[in-house]
Amino acid sequence: MYKLTHLKELESESIYVLREVAAQFERPAILFSGGKDSIVVTYLAYKAFYPAKIPFPLLHIDTGHNFQETLDYRDALVKKLGAQLVVGSVQESIDKGRVKEEKGYNASRNRLQTTTLLDTIEEYKFDACIGGARRDEEKARAKERFFSHRDEFGQWNPKNQRPELWNIFNGHKNMGEHFRVFPISNWTEMDVWQYIYAENIPLPSLYFTHERRCFLRDGQWLAAEPCMTLKPTEEVVTRRVRCRTIGDITCTGLTISEANTLEDIIAEIAATRVTERGGRADDKRSETAMEDRKKEGYF
Amino acid sequence: MELLRFTTAGSVDDGKSTLIGRLLYDSKSIFEDQLEAVERASRSRGNEEVNLALLTDGLRAEREQGITIDVAYRYFATPKRKFIIADTPGHIQYTRNMVTGASTADLAIILIDARNGVVEQTVRHSYIASLLGIPFITVCVNKMDLVDFSEQVFTDIRRRYEEMAAKIGIRASLLFIPISAKYGDNVVEASRNMPWYDGGPLMHLLETVSIDHKMGDETQPIRFPVQYVIRPISDKFPDYRAYAGRLAGGVLRKGDTVRVLPSGLTSTVKAIMQADKELDAAHTPESVSILLDDDIDISRGDMIVSKDGPQPIVTQQLKMHCCWFNETEMQLRKRYILRTTVSETVAMVQAIYYKVDINTLELVEGVTSLKMNDIACITVKTANPIAVDRYNENRVTGSVILIDPDSFETVGAGMVEFS
């Protein structure tokens, strides 16, 4: 007797969405951050078009504050898939005077990425950017569509989203407008990990326990890398940690953990009582930090 | 583990937020940082109790105005199943949002306040759930604590609901549960206050209700809308040509003889692929790609179906129920883009047979345009022939949307009746 599991159903839905993007847009790209969600989206794209190559380039917005492991993983994956890689550099945006670096201890290039992203979209004339955002991640994302329409300024207008029914996706747009597409909208953090486990998808080593020099700020462990400015009271110590999500160094919280395998990670997440974005400094800036950034054109 | 998608319908004070909050909380799907954030937000708004609505009302405007603007999707899991809730707001643009949330739901929860019984809104919610073809409707008679957990009250409401359902022709399977969302009676745990009820709590029902309708069985006609043609054009795969899509009906097997619409040509299934894995059979709703024995011209928008058995209707004229979504009124004879799952054509609304008064369910004739949130029965004429099924036979191949050709907004949703 055939059994339809939640992973099969979610995988099928995501592959359907990815194929719709290929059919409806002229120049789509996958927003690749090196985190597990964009890795899963890229893997699903590989499955959706096999044996043809993925018909989109990978677009990485590089804040210049990335973990080396992320960059190594990205380059190896691009080589393996024979995919095209486009890098938008936040450092270049700063050098060109497009954006201004934040100051202070909690300075982050997280928000600056938006300008680099929109500039890169314009330069390459991308009409759809495929992202790994999930609705369970954050309250503003709970109201996001699979096909999310953005105006000429890249802005998201939550009050004027197109109704999205059944599995019919409307990718029509005017000149200069574009879409963000989120194929794994309906996946939860646990689904992503179970899928990575079931399909045996390789991940950057940052997700597994390792020794790292880090420091504690506002109850959150952060990596002691050169791009971080320490307060006089903050002390660098070595701990066994892993990342639950990976963003750039300035906003990626580290979890004290001994999880060494995918089984360990799944068990750890099943027992945890804090959401994965609980460790993300970028979301803590205000009650509606994510919504505000999305309106400006953030991922 | 299986996946169940459900939608919740109810008006402002019937305890919908409380019920969802309890399902999430009791299944340990609310995390500490979320609860702390909601507690903080509730306090800063001067609410005395923790306002669980703030969990779903994520947008700034919603929090400021204390209203829900849009469909919010919530996720939770128990050891038995995984759930997706499409939570739709109870007031503004209600019809539009409920139609959206209901379009993908396997089950609808309709809440009734035990003190008020079946009211106008109950009828409206039930009608929409039925129109959108949701297979199961679970009627939760809430606030039983306020009617002394009375069996009489529950059976009276149940009888009245069943009468109403018969009158408006609801086809969904009906289930009734007396609950108190506030105190948790019959939500996750069976109630000790209602020994006369032996049907099991809501959570048990959600965990065990059949999801067989999602999967194709051998008796269903095969429906495979072609989404995309995979042509690697590489040294390793020089002549490879596979048709990619998501099976929308039946079970497709290697060796099956199939017909391609609209051309009507037939061929045999040579292989069914899921990436590099070859399958003997594909089941609805799997995404696969298929290779055929014959080299025939197939492109996106075509549909591959069983050679024998019930065929889709290939037509340029459609009769359908339509829900209008846009502030700009629908106009007769205006051109719209009509979109099925994978194909598009220009279409024109020829006639509006009647509009449904969503409060009384009376049919209003002589209507010449549709306003936002109107539901009507219309006919449209399309520029090109399209292949469709009746919506009540197939929710994927029987549904369409209408797109405004100027603004490109999705302005209407259609459920095919017949041609």
XYZ file of C-alpha atoms in Angstrom:
718
model
C 0.000 0.000 0.000
C 1.383 3.391 -0.998
C 2.049 5.776 1.877
C 2.312 9.506 1.404
C 4.671 10.883 4.065
C 4.914 14.545 5.012
C 8.421 14.727 3.553
C 7.303 13.285 0.219
C 4.392 15.702 0.077
C 6.550 18.718 0.946
C 9.259 17.677 -1.501
C 6.712 17.291 -4.280
C 5.220 20.718 -3.557
C 8.653 22.403 -3.570
C 9.736 20.730 -6.810
C 6.461 21.838 -8.378
C 7.160 25.441 -7.312
C 10.737 25.331 -8.665
C 9.521 24.042 -12.028
C 6.923 26.826 -12.139
C 9.733 29.342 -11.663
C 11.706 27.840 -14.551
C 8.592 27.914 -16.744
C 7.300 31.371 -15.832
C 10.439 33.522 -15.536
C 13.243 34.461 -17.879
C 16.121 35.055 -15.468
C 15.625 33.417 -12.082
C 18.395 32.903 -9.526
C 18.702 30.932 -6.282
C 19.630 33.098 -3.298
C 22.359 30.993 -1.783
C 23.574 31.832 1.708
C 25.384 28.626 2.571
C 22.808 27.900 5.260
C 20.886 24.625 5.446
C 17.676 26.072 3.961
C 19.298 27.378 0.793
C 21.262 24.131 0.558
C 17.989 22.170 0.647
C 16.444 24.476 -1.996
C 19.473 23.943 -4.249
C 19.264 20.196 -3.725
C 15.532 20.244 -4.608
C 16.365 22.200 -7.784
C 18.922 19.551 -8.672
C 16.192 16.907 -8.305
C 13.573 18.962 -10.173
C 15.553 19.266 -13.409
C 17.706 16.135 -13.430
C 19.438 15.112 -15.712
C 19.584 18.691 -17.000
C 21.627 21.174 -14.996
C 19.840 23.558 -12.637
C 18.572 26.269 -15.005
C 19.393 29.093 -12.557
C 22.658 30.573 -11.250
C 23.345 30.643 -7.505
C 23.418 34.194 -6.183
C 25.405 34.774 -3.006
C 25.292 38.116 -1.219
C 28.641 38.172 0.533
C 28.765 40.479 3.546
C 32.535 40.021 3.756
C 31.910 38.591 7.233
C 31.318 35.001 6.281
C 32.668 31.936 7.979
C 35.390 30.425 5.795
C 33.577 27.068 5.999
C 30.552 28.652 4.285
C 32.619 29.939 1.370
C 34.449 26.628 0.937
C 31.186 24.718 0.951
C 29.663 27.119 -1.599
C 32.574 26.788 -4.018
C 32.631 22.997 -3.784
C 28.862 22.770 -4.386
C 28.967 25.070 -7.416
C 31.725 22.933 -8.902
C 29.852 19.696 -8.245
C 26.604 20.957 -9.816
C 28.312 22.721 -12.718
C 26.278 25.766 -11.765
C 27.003 29.431 -12.355
C 27.856 31.516 -9.268
C 27.113 35.225 -8.981
C 28.505 37.061 -5.956
C 27.186 40.436 -4.809
C 29.669 42.053 -2.448
C 28.580 44.253 0.442
C 32.198 45.463 0.769
C 31.965 46.784 -2.804
C 28.684 48.534 -2.005
C 30.422 50.198 0.952
C 33.471 51.142 -1.151
C 31.232 52.629 -3.832
C 29.408 54.666 -1.218
C 26.064 52.927 -1.866
C 25.706 52.118 1.830
C 27.318 53.202 5.065
C 28.812 50.799 7.554
C 27.013 50.647 10.912
C 29.023 51.686 13.958
C 29.144 50.375 17.494
C 29.481 46.983 19.138
C 26.407 45.460 17.535
C 27.253 46.759 14.048
C 26.120 44.302 11.405
C 26.081 44.243 7.659
C 22.819 42.331 7.737
C 20.719 45.302 6.741
C 23.265 46.610 4.232
C 22.814 43.376 2.274
C 19.467 44.646 0.985
C 21.101 47.364 -1.139
C 23.709 44.959 -2.511
C 20.971 42.428 -3.270
C 18.786 44.951 -5.106
C 21.783 46.336 -7.034
C 22.800 42.821 -8.084
C 19.233 41.966 -9.119
C 19.234 45.064 -11.309
C 22.679 44.455 -12.761
C 21.883 40.881 -13.812
C 18.220 41.630 -14.560
C 17.040 38.767 -12.362
C 13.239 38.567 -12.453
C 12.782 35.943 -9.736
C 14.982 35.244 -6.727
C 14.390 31.874 -5.104
C 14.965 31.863 -1.352
C 14.936 29.329 1.453
C 12.702 31.313 3.829
C 10.101 29.310 5.732
C 6.798 30.464 7.202
C 7.484 28.861 10.576
C 10.631 30.961 11.063
C 9.163 34.304 11.933
C 5.760 35.950 12.335
C 6.036 38.252 9.292
C 7.094 35.282 7.192
C 3.968 33.370 8.292
C 2.043 35.627 5.901
C 4.402 35.324 2.964
C 3.322 33.837 -0.357
C 5.178 31.210 -2.399
C 5.354 33.781 -5.206
C 6.003 37.081 -3.452
C 5.584 40.118 -5.647
C 8.057 43.021 -5.250
C 7.688 46.457 -6.763
C 10.338 48.359 -8.717
C 12.052 49.289 -5.455
C 12.166 45.676 -4.369
C 9.661 46.395 -1.626
C 7.220 43.950 -0.063
C 3.768 45.328 0.632
C 2.128 43.016 3.152
C -1.247 44.700 2.787
C -1.398 44.190 -0.945
C -0.305 40.651 -1.607
C -1.873 38.632 -4.364
C -4.221 35.929 -3.128
C -2.625 32.532 -3.724
C -4.992 29.609 -4.175
C -4.521 25.887 -4.774
C -1.227 25.441 -6.557
C -1.797 28.095 -9.179
C 0.984 30.666 -9.181
C 0.670 34.035 -10.868
C 4.121 35.252 -11.938
C 2.939 38.136 -14.125
C 4.680 41.434 -13.518
C 5.351 44.842 -14.987
C 8.735 45.998 -16.267
C 11.267 46.420 -13.492
C 9.245 44.467 -10.934
C 10.403 41.122 -9.699
C 9.460 38.182 -7.533
C 10.860 36.403 -4.547
C 9.904 32.747 -4.558
C 9.978 30.516 -1.486
C 9.663 26.839 -2.439
C 10.051 25.514 1.122
C 7.491 27.904 2.662
C 5.586 25.030 4.274
C 8.588 23.251 5.780
C 9.455 23.533 9.453
C 12.949 23.464 10.906
C 12.368 19.825 11.863
C 11.224 18.921 8.326
C 14.415 20.423 6.901
C 16.588 18.365 9.234
C 14.594 15.174 8.666
C 14.900 15.688 4.915
C 18.652 16.335 5.097
C 18.893 13.113 7.090
C 16.651 11.082 4.772
C 18.432 12.263 1.622
C 21.889 12.295 3.196
C 22.679 15.844 2.037
C 26.197 17.030 2.961
C 26.351 20.174 5.146
C 29.001 22.710 6.155
C 30.922 21.536 9.216
C 29.657 24.565 11.190
C 26.389 22.720 11.873
C 28.195 20.058 13.868
C 29.986 20.440 17.164
C 33.469 21.925 17.038
C 35.816 23.906 19.250
C 35.655 27.616 18.656
C 36.869 30.800 20.269
C 33.751 32.680 21.273
C 32.315 35.200 23.711
C 29.003 35.799 25.460
C 26.930 38.904 24.669
C 23.408 39.478 26.047
C 23.116 35.768 26.834
C 24.106 34.704 23.338
C 27.378 33.035 22.283
C 29.051 34.675 19.277
C 32.195 33.804 17.320
C 35.347 35.746 18.252
C 36.399 36.573 14.708
C 38.358 39.675 13.602
C 35.189 41.410 12.340
C 33.722 41.446 15.866
C 34.567 44.303 18.235
C 34.617 43.124 21.820
C 33.474 45.232 24.759
C 36.083 45.567 27.538
C 34.002 43.293 29.786
C 33.706 40.525 27.223
C 36.074 37.622 27.506
C 37.111 35.219 24.748
C 36.882 31.569 25.740
C 36.983 28.270 23.879
C 33.769 26.268 23.819
C 32.336 23.296 21.969
C 29.593 24.843 19.861
C 27.603 24.484 16.663
C 25.400 26.776 14.554
C 21.665 26.184 14.442
C 21.297 28.659 11.582
C 24.053 30.266 9.563
C 24.002 33.904 8.622
C 27.053 36.094 8.614
C 29.378 36.048 11.615
C 27.986 39.195 13.222
C 24.475 37.818 13.661
C 24.950 34.062 13.935
C 24.386 32.791 17.444
C 26.296 29.700 18.514
C 24.750 26.904 20.542
C 26.762 25.036 23.146
C 26.344 21.522 21.844
C 27.949 18.125 21.516
C 25.791 17.168 18.526
C 28.090 15.410 16.122
C 25.711 13.664 13.727
C 22.385 14.420 12.038
C 20.703 12.076 14.525
C 22.162 14.118 17.402
C 20.951 17.356 15.819
C 17.414 16.040 15.288
C 17.280 14.862 18.902
C 18.591 18.241 20.089
C 16.002 20.187 18.092
C 13.174 17.905 19.224
C 14.042 18.759 22.834
C 14.755 22.469 22.430
C 12.369 25.090 23.737
C 13.709 28.095 21.800
C 13.112 28.878 18.105
C 16.067 28.792 15.754
C 15.871 32.526 15.109
C 16.032 33.000 18.886
C 19.803 33.175 18.345
C 19.605 35.730 15.551
C 20.605 39.203 16.619
C 19.076 40.686 13.447
C 15.535 39.752 14.549
C 15.895 41.142 18.050
C 16.214 44.761 17.049
C 12.453 45.346 17.372
C 9.124 43.507 17.484
C 8.704 43.866 13.731
C 12.382 43.842 12.666
C 11.845 41.175 10.016
C 8.778 42.873 8.534
C 10.596 46.216 8.360
C 13.573 44.684 6.568
C 11.309 42.729 4.195
C 9.480 45.911 3.240
C 12.829 47.414 2.239
C 13.550 44.443 0.014
C 15.377 42.066 2.360
C 15.315 38.326 1.638
C 4.463 10.749 9.287
C 1.500 12.181 7.408
C 0.546 15.780 6.765
C -2.930 17.252 7.373
C -3.824 20.767 6.252
C -6.765 22.397 7.963
C -8.409 25.758 8.129
C -10.218 27.394 11.019
C -13.322 29.501 10.634
C -14.980 31.577 13.232
C -15.899 35.108 14.146
C -14.071 37.421 16.521
C -15.292 36.223 19.895
C -15.867 32.555 19.355
C -12.504 31.517 20.800
C -10.637 30.700 17.600
C -7.360 32.214 18.791
C -7.760 30.434 22.109
C -8.330 27.115 20.342
C -5.320 27.521 18.044
C -3.218 28.736 20.960
C -4.209 25.639 22.921
C -3.450 23.232 20.072
C -0.030 24.836 19.635
C 0.679 25.155 23.332
C -0.475 21.693 24.344
C 1.480 20.107 21.483
C 4.541 22.076 22.704
C 4.787 23.973 19.416
C 5.102 27.373 21.029
C 8.678 28.030 21.991
C 9.809 29.907 25.071
C 11.154 32.904 23.187
C 7.872 33.184 21.236
C 5.839 33.004 24.420
C 8.077 35.574 26.115
C 7.763 37.882 23.099
C 3.969 37.564 23.217
C 3.906 38.133 26.980
C 6.042 41.244 26.565
C 3.869 42.531 23.728
C 0.659 41.792 25.685
C 1.954 43.687 28.739
C 3.032 46.699 26.705
C -0.472 46.841 25.256
C -1.972 46.762 28.724
C -3.618 43.355 28.228
C -4.106 41.561 31.515
C -3.947 38.067 30.094
C -1.467 36.782 27.548
C -3.004 37.585 24.191
C -2.374 34.498 22.073
C -3.674 36.298 18.988
C -0.335 38.138 18.941
C 1.308 34.853 17.974
C -0.419 34.903 14.620
C -0.836 38.638 14.129
C 2.685 39.325 12.990
C 2.427 42.474 10.934
C 2.935 45.930 12.399
C -0.483 47.173 11.233
C -2.163 44.117 12.726
C -0.507 44.591 16.089
C -1.288 48.284 16.147
C -4.907 47.885 15.152
C -5.522 44.558 16.870
C -6.861 42.954 13.704
C -5.738 40.151 11.424
C -5.161 41.238 7.853
C -4.206 38.130 6.029
C -4.120 34.360 6.035
C -1.410 33.205 8.457
C 0.057 29.740 8.272
C 0.915 27.937 11.505
C 2.729 24.650 11.934
C 2.694 22.027 14.615
C 3.302 18.332 14.974
C 2.435 15.519 17.334
C 4.202 12.162 17.396
C 1.503 10.937 14.978
C 1.064 13.712 12.432
C 2.256 17.028 11.156
C -0.242 19.856 10.712
C -0.522 23.067 8.732
C -3.194 25.514 9.891
C -4.402 28.189 7.488
C -5.687 30.716 10.006
C -8.054 33.188 8.389
C -9.290 36.431 9.933
C -12.855 36.719 11.093
C -13.964 40.035 9.669
C -12.349 42.190 6.981
C -12.329 40.608 3.528
C -13.465 37.449 5.133
C -14.690 35.602 2.078
C -11.549 36.246 0.081
C -9.270 35.032 2.855
C -11.330 32.023 3.763
C -11.533 30.940 0.128
C -7.736 31.224 -0.083
C -7.162 29.252 3.117
C -9.779 26.647 2.196
C -8.372 25.980 -1.281
C -5.667 23.644 -0.003
C -7.356 22.355 3.163
C -8.193 18.733 3.922
C -10.412 19.684 6.828
C -12.232 22.760 8.127
C -12.873 23.488 11.783
C -16.015 25.559 12.207
C -16.503 27.034 15.632
C -19.913 27.639 17.123
C -20.504 29.446 20.405
C -22.661 27.058 22.459
C -24.674 30.012 23.769
C -25.570 31.263 20.290
C -25.883 28.082 18.249
C -25.981 28.103 14.456
C -25.800 31.728 13.324
C -25.532 33.481 9.971
C -21.730 33.253 10.032
C -21.867 29.500 10.607
C -23.896 29.144 7.442
C -21.469 31.350 5.537
C -18.367 29.456 6.716
C -19.966 26.106 5.971
C -21.010 27.200 2.501
C -17.482 28.349 1.604
C -15.897 25.181 3.022
C -18.305 23.116 0.956
C -17.847 25.220 -2.200
C -14.075 24.768 -1.973
C -14.513 21.003 -1.727
C -13.000 20.446 1.717
C -13.612 16.747 2.420
C -14.184 17.056 6.196
C -15.966 19.650 8.281
C -15.488 19.448 12.031
C -18.019 21.471 13.944
C -16.631 22.433 17.341
C -19.342 23.591 19.714
C -17.219 25.803 21.941
C -17.736 27.395 25.371
C -19.560 24.312 26.668
C -18.451 25.454 30.150
C -20.858 28.382 29.832
C -23.852 26.091 29.223
C -23.070 23.699 32.095
C -21.653 21.124 29.665
C -25.219 20.316 28.670
C -25.758 17.402 26.312
C -29.131 18.834 25.343
C -27.562 22.096 24.117
C -25.006 20.137 22.072
C -27.522 17.788 20.435
C -29.865 20.677 19.633
C -27.046 22.560 17.861
C -25.990 19.409 16.087
C -29.519 18.778 14.826
C -29.900 22.366 13.618
C -26.541 22.227 11.865
C -27.411 18.976 10.116
C -30.698 20.476 8.899
C -28.856 23.514 7.564
C -26.181 21.340 5.912
C -28.818 19.270 4.143
C -30.610 22.403 2.997
C -27.526 23.963 1.421
C -26.230 20.671 0.039
C -22.987 20.217 1.982
C -21.162 17.151 0.719
C -18.338 17.070 3.278
C -18.272 14.455 6.036
C -19.491 16.121 9.220
C -18.096 15.573 12.691
C -19.279 17.275 15.897
C -17.289 17.850 19.080
C -18.370 19.682 22.251
C -15.361 21.598 23.566
C -14.170 24.297 25.903
C -11.082 25.803 24.297
C -10.454 27.944 27.349
C -10.286 25.041 29.793
C -9.069 22.438 27.309
C -12.107 20.141 27.405
C -12.002 17.774 24.410
C -9.231 19.748 22.727
C -6.168 17.613 23.391
C -7.477 15.634 26.349
C -10.918 14.053 26.679
C -13.252 16.082 28.900
C -14.173 14.861 32.341
C -17.102 17.240 32.358
C -18.918 15.614 29.443
C -19.078 11.860 30.106
C -22.045 11.666 27.725
C -19.722 12.380 24.779
C -17.642 9.428 23.611
C -16.296 10.685 20.266
C -12.753 11.538 21.350
C -11.090 14.954 21.606
C -10.314 17.209 18.635
C -6.613 16.365 18.570
C -7.397 12.667 18.316
C -9.649 13.387 15.371
C -6.995 15.511 13.641
C -4.500 12.710 14.141
C -6.700 9.974 12.747
C -9.007 11.450 10.102
C -8.389 9.826 6.720
C -6.113 11.586 4.235
C -6.731 9.041 1.486
C -8.412 11.713 -0.662
C -5.002 13.298 -1.257
C -3.579 10.225 -2.901
C -4.657 8.887 -6.216
C -6.029 5.362 -6.293
C -6.235 2.934 -9.175
C -9.880 3.707 -9.827
C -9.265 7.410 -10.470
C -8.548 8.675 -13.975
C -4.922 9.739 -14.516
C -4.276 13.474 -14.726
C -0.770 14.765 -15.389
C -0.560 18.448 -16.341
C 2.772 19.035 -18.109
C 4.692 21.775 -16.338
C 8.049 21.766 -18.016
C 9.993 19.808 -20.622
C 13.392 18.560 -19.430
C 15.922 18.495 -22.276
C 19.539 18.329 -21.047
C 21.031 18.484 -24.590
C 24.321 17.075 -23.248
C 26.788 14.467 -24.487
C 25.569 12.014 -21.904
C 21.853 12.627 -22.651
C 21.726 13.772 -26.297
C 18.094 12.942 -27.142
C 16.621 12.894 -23.651
C 13.186 14.451 -23.431
C 11.113 14.122 -20.260
C 7.833 15.755 -19.274
C 7.920 17.155 -15.771
C 4.843 17.695 -13.618
C 2.940 16.857 -10.482
C 0.460 14.014 -10.766
C -3.016 15.445 -10.122
C -5.098 12.274 -10.265
C -4.769 8.500 -10.237
C -1.729 6.232 -10.328
C 0.523 6.302 -13.371
C 2.446 3.131 -14.201
C 5.280 2.299 -16.508
C 3.766 0.725 -19.643
C 0.429 2.588 -19.342
C -1.123 3.792 -22.565
C -1.857 7.496 -22.250
C -3.527 10.226 -24.237
C -2.158 13.748 -24.644
C -4.577 16.674 -24.594
C -5.490 18.778 -26.445
C -3.931 16.910 -29.443
C -5.574 13.572 -28.570
C -2.477 11.583 -29.630
C -1.666 8.419 -27.687
C 1.585 6.856 -26.535
C 3.016 4.503 -23.910
C 4.883 5.428 -20.721
C 8.494 4.299 -21.219
C 9.855 5.430 -17.864
C 8.876 7.392 -14.750
C 11.742 9.281 -13.139
C 12.219 11.003 -9.794
C 15.596 12.677 -10.331
C 17.982 9.777 -11.034
C 15.644 7.131 -9.568
C 13.386 5.157 -11.866
C 9.933 4.296 -10.485
C 7.436 1.618 -11.478
C 4.563 3.893 -10.575
C 3.866 7.478 -9.598
C 1.088 8.335 -7.137
C -0.860 11.556 -6.783
C 0.466 14.111 -5.653
C 4.070 13.216 -6.530
C 6.283 15.380 -8.726
C 7.947 13.214 -11.358
C 9.093 13.354 -14.951
C 7.959 10.865 -17.561
C 9.381 9.581 -20.830
C 7.136 8.316 -23.613
C 7.739 5.706 -26.329
C 6.761 7.982 -29.173
C 8.270 11.252 -30.226
C 5.187 13.460 -30.145
C 4.941 17.189 -29.720
C 4.127 17.949 -26.074
C 4.712 21.252 -24.328
C 3.871 23.053 -21.100
C 0.129 23.385 -20.650
C -0.727 20.028 -22.221
C -2.253 17.307 -20.083
C -1.368 13.618 -20.131
C -4.376 11.454 -19.124
C -5.515 7.846 -19.136
C -6.414 6.670 -22.633
C -9.710 5.192 -21.469
C -12.108 6.157 -18.730
C -13.467 9.605 -17.920
C -11.728 12.313 -19.930
C -11.290 15.985 -19.034
C -13.528 18.409 -20.861
C -11.674 20.228 -23.638
C -13.603 23.413 -24.157
C -13.653 27.123 -24.909
C -16.664 27.745 -22.737
C -16.749 27.185 -19.001
C -19.437 27.437 -16.401
C -17.991 27.993 -12.970
C -18.475 29.319 -9.471
C -16.331 32.399 -9.102
C -15.197 34.314 -6.044
C -14.133 37.896 -6.774
C -11.066 39.203 -4.940
C -10.404 42.679 -6.177
C -11.568 46.192 -5.349
C -12.005 46.792 -9.066
C -15.326 45.213 -10.011
C -15.572 42.358 -12.442
C -16.910 43.530 -15.774
C -18.778 41.536 -18.351
C -17.021 41.225 -21.739
C -13.725 42.513 -20.307
C -10.642 40.444 -21.150
C -8.931 38.596 -18.315
C -6.098 36.098 -18.249
C -7.461 32.703 -17.209
C -4.902 30.439 -15.654
C -5.178 26.728 -14.821
C -2.390 24.930 -12.931
C -0.047 25.086 -15.931
C -1.711 26.872 -18.827
C -3.012 30.295 -19.673
C -5.421 31.778 -22.138
C -7.335 35.005 -22.621
C -10.909 34.801 -21.359
C -14.007 36.931 -21.281
C -16.897 36.728 -18.844
C -20.022 36.173 -20.919
C -22.742 35.983 -18.323
C -23.425 36.072 -14.619
C -26.244 33.604 -13.931
C -26.670 34.556 -10.329
C -24.854 35.881 -7.325
C -25.022 34.060 -3.990
C -26.095 36.234 -1.070
C -23.468 34.942 1.313
C -25.566 35.701 4.389
C -28.895 34.207 3.349
C -27.580 31.923 0.571
C -30.338 33.214 -1.687
C -29.529 33.333 -5.384
C -29.701 36.875 -6.747
C -30.352 37.124 -10.479
C -29.971 40.059 -12.839
C -26.479 41.006 -11.603
C -24.165 42.714 -14.123
C -20.912 43.019 -12.185
C -19.187 41.474 -9.169
C -17.680 43.278 -6.200
C -14.906 42.142 -3.910
C -15.905 39.052 -1.880
C -18.883 38.244 -4.137
C -19.489 34.631 -5.067
C -21.367 33.964 -8.287
C -22.054 31.429 -10.994
C -20.693 32.649 -14.336
C -19.751 31.506 -17.829
C -16.492 32.464 -19.466
C -15.369 32.080 -23.054
C -11.687 31.349 -23.664
C -9.548 32.237 -26.692
C -7.994 28.763 -26.785
C -9.397 25.375 -25.809
C -8.441 24.270 -22.303
C -8.659 20.866 -20.632
C -10.452 20.892 -17.280
C -12.393 18.631 -14.928
C -15.362 19.402 -12.757
C -14.069 20.858 -9.502
C -15.999 18.364 -7.403
C -14.174 15.583 -9.243
C -10.686 17.070 -9.152
C -9.602 20.114 -7.129
C -6.374 20.550 -9.134
C -7.593 20.244 -12.712
C -10.975 21.820 -11.891
C -9.700 25.127 -10.525
C -8.711 28.336 -12.317
C -7.748 31.882 -11.392
C -8.499 35.105 -13.254
C -5.735 37.701 -13.657
C -6.276 41.333 -14.588
C -4.312 41.971 -17.803
C -3.425 45.534 -16.774
C -2.471 45.261 -13.102
C -1.552 41.539 -13.288
C -3.244 41.039 -9.940
C -5.108 37.826 -9.177
C -8.681 39.095 -9.226
C -10.821 35.971 -9.103
C -10.900 32.256 -8.384
C -13.030 29.797 -10.312
C -14.318 26.304 -9.611
C -15.437 24.562 -12.772
C -19.014 23.293 -12.862
C -19.236 22.126 -16.457
C -18.922 23.512 -19.931
